[in-house]
Amino acid sequence: MNRVYLSPPHLFGREKELVDDAFASNWVAPLGPHVDAFEAETARIVGVAHAAALSSGTAALHLALRLLGVGPGDEVLCSSFTFSASANPIVYEGARPVFVDCDESWTIDPNHVEAELRQAAAVGRRPKALIAVDLYGQTCDFESLERICESFGVPIIEDAAEALGATCAGRMAGSFGRCGALSFNGNKIITTSGGGMLLSNDAELVRRARFLATQARDQAPHYQHSEIGFNYRMSNVLAALGRGQLETLPERVAARRATFDAYRSALGDLPGVGFMPEAVWGVPNRWLTCITLDPESFGATRETVRLALEAEDIEARPVWKPMHLQPVFEGCRVIGGGVSEGIFETGLCLPSGSSLSDEDRARVVAVVRRACCAGNA
């Protein structure tokens, strides 16, 4: 049997046709007509005015922080329950991350955010920004976060790396805050092999992002630089791939949501099995289906089940280890922490790709059910 991957790339649209066009035109270097089109098409789908195609979602977050004036010594609030790429750019700028726990939605807790901003205001302190992470395809409660942050003058950066195609209050992920960041890494709902995008309704912010992302080259016939820039732009070939992927986004979201529903139907009756909840404020894209396993009720630990799946050549992985537990961020301040710690101890991501077959999903289900039966025998 073939290996079942967690979230592999899935090509089934016009990707090859568009990439062939880039090759035929010999426009394979950074920038080009496919980059322009990919930016415009993504901005239209997300519902923002402007977009800059970049080399990664991390680059998008880094530029967002730079453009919002984050610098050495500043504090930036950040979701703790996330991948390290959400927090690393804070350190790139010499700022200090302050990690904020999640609530029962698995996304950042607005109550913690409000309490922290009130306490900071009381002593004349104000975080420079908030990075709110849409987790596993579910958006944060942005109606609450925008209201809170606006009242304290703190800009929001939406890390929508995992959430393209999800919605919150009828708006698309990536459209909230001063700017949003998408990732097109190979495991995301659409991919450009590697890449990302910065999104915003602020034309000047996106113009500056493009400038900084192309080594901050001044307007001159020679190479002249008045400030430090970055090599962060996307190539025309990868943008062509992304355009083909983007055309099939609705089908990809539908497939992943159907996979979540199928897992819930097949495993929901087992003792000790829980599923990442669906927040009332929106519709997630279900990028990954995540379950929790209570070892006492289920009869096996999360790690026992993961290893049982691996023994059958099936890739699964623990949910994100919270940032406040990461050795590299030891000593950083954390607000709360117990909710994400509990999810990390019991949470497991199951294969969820849009190309996952019914047969392969049945293999996953069979292993999980066997582990439960063995533990409860």
XYZ file of N, CA and C in Angstrom, residues 57 61 82-83 85-87 131-135 140 142 156-163 174 179-183:
84
model
N 4.976 32.728 3.630
C 4.115 33.390 4.594
C 4.918 34.071 5.683
N 4.656 38.020 7.102
C 4.569 38.463 8.487
C 5.723 39.393 8.841
N 0.375 27.831 17.854
C 0.660 28.054 16.446
C 2.008 27.438 16.101
N 2.398 27.564 14.839
C 3.716 27.165 14.342
C 4.694 28.312 14.586
N 6.695 29.921 12.837
C 6.803 30.987 11.837
C 5.925 32.187 12.175
N 4.902 31.991 13.013
C 4.077 33.122 13.425
C 4.835 34.064 14.342
N 5.744 33.510 15.139
C 6.437 34.294 16.157
C 7.860 34.685 15.775
N -0.446 39.668 16.516
C -0.493 38.650 15.465
C -1.502 37.602 15.909
N -2.645 37.578 15.225
C -3.729 36.645 15.545
C -3.728 35.534 14.503
N -3.563 34.305 14.949
C -3.355 33.175 14.044
C -4.652 32.396 13.838
N -5.034 32.233 12.584
C -6.153 31.353 12.213
C -5.633 29.924 12.231
N -6.181 29.084 13.116
C -5.561 27.790 13.386
C -6.267 26.648 12.673
N -9.839 33.354 13.794
C -10.063 33.905 15.128
C -11.408 34.629 15.162
N -12.640 37.607 14.968
C -12.139 38.928 14.599
C -13.122 40.050 14.901
N -3.825 44.911 14.133
C -3.864 43.449 14.023
C -3.201 43.016 12.733
N -2.360 42.007 12.833
C -1.840 41.279 11.675
C -2.503 39.902 11.704
N -3.245 39.575 10.656
C -3.909 38.275 10.604
C -2.994 37.249 9.944
N -2.574 36.273 10.709
C -1.812 35.149 10.155
C -2.822 34.113 9.672
N -3.165 34.224 8.391
C -4.149 33.329 7.774
C -3.466 32.245 6.957
N -2.246 31.879 7.343
C -1.462 30.917 6.572
C -2.199 29.612 6.331
N -2.997 29.184 7.318
C -3.677 27.892 7.237
C -5.141 28.010 6.831
N -5.608 29.220 6.524
C -7.059 29.436 6.502
C -7.630 29.975 5.197
N -7.928 36.377 5.868
C -6.917 37.185 5.204
C -7.333 38.624 5.019
N -3.376 44.121 7.974
C -2.905 43.296 6.864
C -3.003 41.831 7.248
N -3.021 40.985 6.236
C -3.093 39.547 6.432
C -1.960 38.854 5.709
N -1.645 37.652 6.152
C -0.577 36.858 5.541
C -1.110 35.483 5.186
N -0.799 35.040 3.959
C -1.129 33.697 3.505
C 0.146 32.906 3.274
N 0.041 31.586 3.374
C 1.142 30.689 3.025
C 0.701 29.762 1.906
